[in-house]
Amino acid sequence: MKVIEQELLEKVIIERSRTSHKGDYGRLLLLGGTYPYGGAIIMSALAAVKSGAGLVTVGTDRENIPALHSHLPEAMAFSLQDQQLLKEQLKKAEVVLLGPGLRDDAFGENLVKQIFASLKKNQILIVDGGALTILARISLPFPSNQLILTPHQKEWEKLSGIAIDKQKEDATANALTSFPQGTILVEKGPATRIWQVGQSYYYQLQVGGPYQATGGMGDTLAGMIAGFVGQFRQASLYERVAVATHLHSAIAQELSQEHYVVLPTEISSYLPKIMKKISQKGT
């Protein structure tokens, strides 16, 4: 087990080159927010943009787009029901986040199947929320892409077959042997663990607490992970995921000094400020 130290934060979150442009910081495609869960994908998109993602495109219900743009005009958006646009955006994406606020129904199931079948090998796939529930139910073969899974305890129980009270280190390590090499698992819980299949260690968070127990917290984390994965390519994928996960809880812990409960959107709002501080310490 490893603890995420300041040194790793400074390795991942670095100052930007003066000659860089938005294309250098990730082309992200976020898919989800089907009725009645529209807010989930909005929170994911907000976190992705605030973390510094260069280009963020959201596929969601058409009726959800005005709400998205009222919160986040920086994100592009299209209707998930528009197959032509979905195919076009999927081809362009470097990182695909699938599942925040995705309803477990026939439409959601077909979308998960389509994305799994359409991915190119160089694309990174993050599976979260409703897509995890669907994936556990229909048992699709995992793609050979760079794969990141972000289940909370109940979702991990469905995926792995390990009951919540049995989700110890050894049980998870054993379950991960059936996942593709390189798969990253963010095992969310009271002491969140971040694993990569094939690594001899895992990271465990030393920050966070019950002030994070509110709807949308996981959606915000998924968006942060997508944003970090799309940039900071000087670090490994595993390091990028670990630092995003740590920072999500570290910010919440800092805000909890003055707040009884920390809202996910407050984490996103504070994120650029803390990233600036970390990038300056590393120079």
Coordinates of C-alpha atoms in Angstrom, one line a residue:
M1 CA 0.0 0.0 0.0
K2 CA 1.2 3.5 -0.9
V3 CA 0.2 6.9 0.4
I4 CA -0.1 9.7 -2.1
E5 CA 2.5 12.3 -1.1
Q6 CA 3.0 15.9 -2.1
E7 CA 5.9 14.8 -4.4
L8 CA 3.5 12.9 -6.6
L9 CA 1.0 15.8 -6.8
E10 CA 3.9 18.0 -8.0
K11 CA 5.0 15.4 -10.5
V12 CA 1.5 15.3 -12.1
I13 CA 0.2 18.8 -11.8
I14 CA 2.8 20.9 -13.7
E15 CA 2.8 24.4 -15.1
R16 CA 1.6 24.8 -18.6
S17 CA 3.9 25.5 -21.6
R18 CA 3.5 29.1 -22.9
T19 CA 3.2 27.7 -26.4
S20 CA 0.5 25.1 -25.6
H21 CA -3.2 25.3 -26.8
K22 CA -6.5 23.6 -25.9
G23 CA -5.8 20.6 -28.1
D24 CA -2.9 19.7 -25.8
Y25 CA -5.1 19.2 -22.8
G26 CA -7.4 16.5 -23.8
R27 CA -10.4 15.9 -26.1
L28 CA -13.0 14.5 -23.7
L29 CA -16.4 13.0 -24.5
L30 CA -18.8 12.6 -21.5
L31 CA -21.9 10.4 -22.0
G32 CA -24.8 10.2 -19.5
G33 CA -27.4 12.3 -17.8
T34 CA -30.5 10.6 -19.1
Y35 CA -33.8 11.5 -17.4
P36 CA -34.2 11.9 -14.5
Y37 CA -30.4 12.1 -13.7
G38 CA -29.4 15.1 -15.8
G39 CA -27.5 16.8 -13.0
A40 CA -24.9 14.0 -12.8
I41 CA -23.4 14.7 -16.2
I42 CA -23.4 18.4 -15.6
M43 CA -21.4 18.0 -12.4
S44 CA -19.0 15.7 -14.3
A45 CA -18.5 18.2 -17.1
L46 CA -18.0 21.0 -14.6
A47 CA -15.3 19.1 -12.8
A48 CA -13.6 18.2 -16.1
V49 CA -13.5 21.8 -17.4
K50 CA -12.4 23.1 -14.0
S51 CA -9.6 20.6 -13.9
G52 CA -8.2 22.0 -17.1
A53 CA -9.5 19.7 -19.8
G54 CA -9.0 21.4 -23.2
L55 CA -12.1 20.3 -25.0
V56 CA -15.2 18.8 -23.3
T57 CA -18.1 17.5 -25.3
V58 CA -21.2 16.1 -23.5
G59 CA -23.8 13.7 -24.9
T60 CA -27.0 13.8 -22.9
D61 CA -30.7 14.1 -23.3
R62 CA -31.6 17.0 -25.5
E63 CA -33.8 18.5 -22.8
N64 CA -30.8 18.6 -20.5
I65 CA -28.6 20.7 -22.8
P66 CA -30.0 24.1 -21.7
A67 CA -29.4 23.3 -18.1
L68 CA -25.9 22.2 -18.9
H69 CA -25.1 25.4 -20.8
S70 CA -26.6 27.6 -18.1
H71 CA -24.0 26.1 -15.7
L72 CA -21.2 25.6 -18.2
P73 CA -21.1 27.4 -21.5
E74 CA -17.6 26.2 -22.1
A75 CA -18.7 22.6 -22.8
M76 CA -20.1 21.5 -26.2
A77 CA -23.2 19.3 -26.1
F78 CA -25.4 17.2 -28.3
S79 CA -28.4 14.8 -28.0
L80 CA -27.4 11.3 -27.2
Q81 CA -30.3 10.2 -29.4
D82 CA -28.4 11.7 -32.4
Q83 CA -26.5 8.7 -33.8
Q84 CA -24.6 10.6 -36.4
L85 CA -23.2 13.1 -33.9
L86 CA -22.5 10.4 -31.4
K87 CA -20.4 8.5 -34.0
E88 CA -18.6 11.7 -35.0
Q89 CA -17.7 12.7 -31.5
L90 CA -16.6 9.3 -30.5
K91 CA -14.1 9.2 -33.3
K92 CA -12.6 12.5 -32.1
A93 CA -12.4 11.7 -28.4
E94 CA -9.2 10.8 -26.7
V95 CA -10.9 10.1 -23.3
V96 CA -14.5 8.8 -23.0
L97 CA -16.3 9.0 -19.7
L98 CA -19.4 6.7 -19.8
G99 CA -22.1 6.5 -17.2
P100 CA -22.7 9.5 -14.9
G101 CA -26.4 9.7 -14.6
L102 CA -27.0 7.0 -17.2
R103 CA -30.3 5.3 -16.5
D104 CA -30.3 1.5 -16.4
D105 CA -32.8 0.9 -19.2
A106 CA -32.8 -0.4 -22.8
F107 CA -31.4 2.9 -24.1
G108 CA -28.6 2.9 -21.5
E109 CA -27.8 -0.8 -22.2
N110 CA -27.6 -0.2 -26.0
L111 CA -25.4 2.8 -25.4
V112 CA -22.9 0.9 -23.3
K113 CA -22.8 -1.9 -25.9
Q114 CA -22.2 0.6 -28.7
I115 CA -19.4 2.4 -26.9
F116 CA -17.7 -0.9 -26.0
A117 CA -17.9 -2.0 -29.6
S118 CA -16.8 1.3 -31.2
L119 CA -13.7 2.2 -29.1
K120 CA -10.4 2.6 -30.8
K121 CA -7.3 1.1 -29.1
N122 CA -5.7 4.4 -28.3
Q123 CA -8.8 5.8 -26.5
I124 CA -9.1 5.8 -22.8
L125 CA -12.4 4.7 -21.3
I126 CA -13.7 5.6 -17.9
V127 CA -16.7 3.6 -16.7
D128 CA -18.8 5.2 -13.9
G129 CA -22.3 5.3 -12.4
G130 CA -25.1 3.7 -14.4
A131 CA -22.7 2.2 -16.9
L132 CA -21.1 0.1 -14.1
T133 CA -24.6 -1.2 -13.1
I134 CA -25.4 -2.1 -16.7
L135 CA -22.0 -3.7 -17.2
A136 CA -22.4 -5.9 -14.1
R137 CA -25.9 -7.0 -15.3
I138 CA -25.1 -7.8 -18.9
S139 CA -21.5 -9.1 -18.5
L140 CA -19.9 -7.5 -21.6
P141 CA -16.3 -8.5 -22.3
F142 CA -14.0 -5.7 -21.3
P143 CA -12.3 -3.9 -24.1
S144 CA -8.5 -4.0 -24.5
N145 CA -8.4 -0.2 -24.2
Q146 CA -6.9 1.7 -21.3
L147 CA -9.8 1.1 -18.9
I148 CA -10.7 2.9 -15.7
L149 CA -13.5 1.7 -13.4
T150 CA -14.8 4.0 -10.6
P151 CA -17.4 2.0 -8.6
H152 CA -18.7 2.8 -5.1
Q153 CA -19.1 -0.2 -2.8
K154 CA -22.4 -1.4 -4.0
E155 CA -21.4 -1.1 -7.7
W156 CA -18.1 -3.0 -6.9
E157 CA -20.2 -5.7 -5.2
K158 CA -22.2 -6.1 -8.4
L159 CA -19.1 -6.2 -10.6
S160 CA -16.9 -8.4 -8.5
G161 CA -19.4 -10.5 -6.5
I162 CA -17.7 -9.4 -3.3
A163 CA -20.2 -8.4 -0.6
I164 CA -19.6 -5.0 0.9
D165 CA -18.5 -6.3 4.3
K166 CA -16.0 -8.6 2.5
Q167 CA -14.3 -5.9 0.4
K168 CA -10.9 -6.2 1.9
E169 CA -7.5 -5.8 0.2
D170 CA -7.0 -9.5 -0.5
A171 CA -10.5 -10.0 -1.9
T172 CA -10.2 -7.1 -4.3
A173 CA -6.7 -8.1 -5.4
N174 CA -8.0 -11.6 -6.2
A175 CA -11.0 -10.2 -8.1
L176 CA -8.8 -8.0 -10.2
T177 CA -7.0 -11.0 -11.7
S178 CA -10.0 -11.5 -14.0
F179 CA -9.7 -7.9 -15.4
P180 CA -7.5 -6.9 -18.4
Q181 CA -3.9 -6.1 -17.7
G182 CA -3.5 -2.4 -16.9
T183 CA -7.1 -1.8 -15.8
I184 CA -7.3 0.8 -13.1
L185 CA -9.9 0.5 -10.3
V186 CA -10.9 3.4 -8.1
E187 CA -12.5 1.4 -5.3
K188 CA -14.5 4.2 -3.6
G189 CA -15.4 3.9 0.1
P190 CA -14.5 5.2 3.6
A191 CA -10.8 4.5 2.7
T192 CA -10.7 4.7 -1.1
R193 CA -8.2 2.5 -2.8
I194 CA -6.8 2.9 -6.3
W195 CA -5.5 -0.2 -8.0
Q196 CA -3.9 -1.1 -11.4
V197 CA -3.9 -4.7 -12.6
G198 CA -0.3 -5.8 -12.8
Q199 CA 1.0 -3.5 -10.2
S200 CA 2.4 -4.9 -7.0
Y201 CA 0.9 -2.1 -4.8
Y202 CA -2.2 0.1 -4.5
Y203 CA -2.7 3.6 -3.3
Q204 CA -5.0 4.3 -0.3
L205 CA -6.4 7.7 0.5
Q206 CA -5.6 9.3 3.8
V207 CA -8.0 12.2 3.3
G208 CA -11.8 12.6 3.0
G209 CA -14.7 12.0 5.4
P210 CA -18.5 11.9 5.9
Y211 CA -18.9 15.5 4.8
Q212 CA -18.6 14.1 1.2
A213 CA -21.7 11.9 1.6
T214 CA -23.9 13.7 -0.8
G215 CA -25.3 13.1 -4.2
G216 CA -23.0 14.0 -7.1
M217 CA -19.7 13.4 -5.3
G218 CA -18.8 10.4 -7.5
D219 CA -19.9 12.3 -10.7
T220 CA -17.5 15.1 -9.8
L221 CA -14.7 12.6 -9.1
A222 CA -15.3 10.9 -12.5
G223 CA -15.1 14.3 -14.2
M224 CA -11.9 15.2 -12.4
I225 CA -10.3 11.9 -13.4
A226 CA -11.3 12.4 -17.0
G227 CA -9.8 15.9 -16.9
F228 CA -6.5 14.7 -15.4
V229 CA -6.3 11.7 -17.7
G230 CA -6.6 14.0 -20.8
Q231 CA -3.6 16.1 -19.8
F232 CA -0.5 15.7 -17.6
R233 CA 0.9 13.1 -20.0
Q234 CA 4.4 13.4 -18.5
A235 CA 3.0 11.1 -15.7
S236 CA 1.7 7.6 -16.0
L237 CA -2.1 7.0 -16.3
Y238 CA -2.1 5.3 -12.9
E239 CA -0.4 8.4 -11.3
R240 CA -2.9 10.8 -13.0
V241 CA -5.9 8.8 -11.7
A242 CA -4.4 8.5 -8.2
V243 CA -3.7 12.3 -7.9
A244 CA -7.2 13.3 -9.2
T245 CA -8.8 10.9 -6.7
H246 CA -6.6 12.2 -3.8
L247 CA -7.2 15.9 -4.7
H248 CA -11.0 15.4 -4.8
S249 CA -11.0 14.3 -1.2
A250 CA -8.2 16.6 -0.1
I251 CA -10.2 19.6 -1.3
A252 CA -13.3 18.3 0.5
Q253 CA -11.4 17.9 3.7
E254 CA -10.1 21.4 3.5
L255 CA -13.5 22.9 2.8
S256 CA -15.0 20.8 5.7
Q257 CA -13.1 22.9 8.2
E258 CA -15.8 25.6 7.6
H259 CA -18.7 23.5 6.2
Y260 CA -20.7 20.8 7.8
V261 CA -21.3 19.2 4.3
V262 CA -19.2 19.8 1.2
L263 CA -21.1 20.0 -2.1
P264 CA -19.5 18.5 -5.2
T265 CA -19.8 21.7 -7.1
E266 CA -17.8 23.5 -4.4
I267 CA -15.0 21.0 -5.0
S268 CA -15.0 21.9 -8.7
S269 CA -15.0 25.6 -7.9
Y270 CA -12.0 25.3 -5.6
L271 CA -10.0 23.0 -7.9
P272 CA -8.3 25.5 -10.2
K273 CA -7.0 27.5 -7.2
I274 CA -5.4 24.4 -5.5
M275 CA -4.0 23.1 -8.8
K276 CA -2.3 26.5 -9.3
K277 CA -0.6 26.3 -5.9
I278 CA 0.6 22.7 -6.6
S279 CA 2.0 23.6 -10.0
Q280 CA 4.0 26.5 -8.6
K281 CA 5.5 24.4 -5.7
G282 CA 6.8 21.9 -8.3
T283 CA 8.9 24.5 -10.1

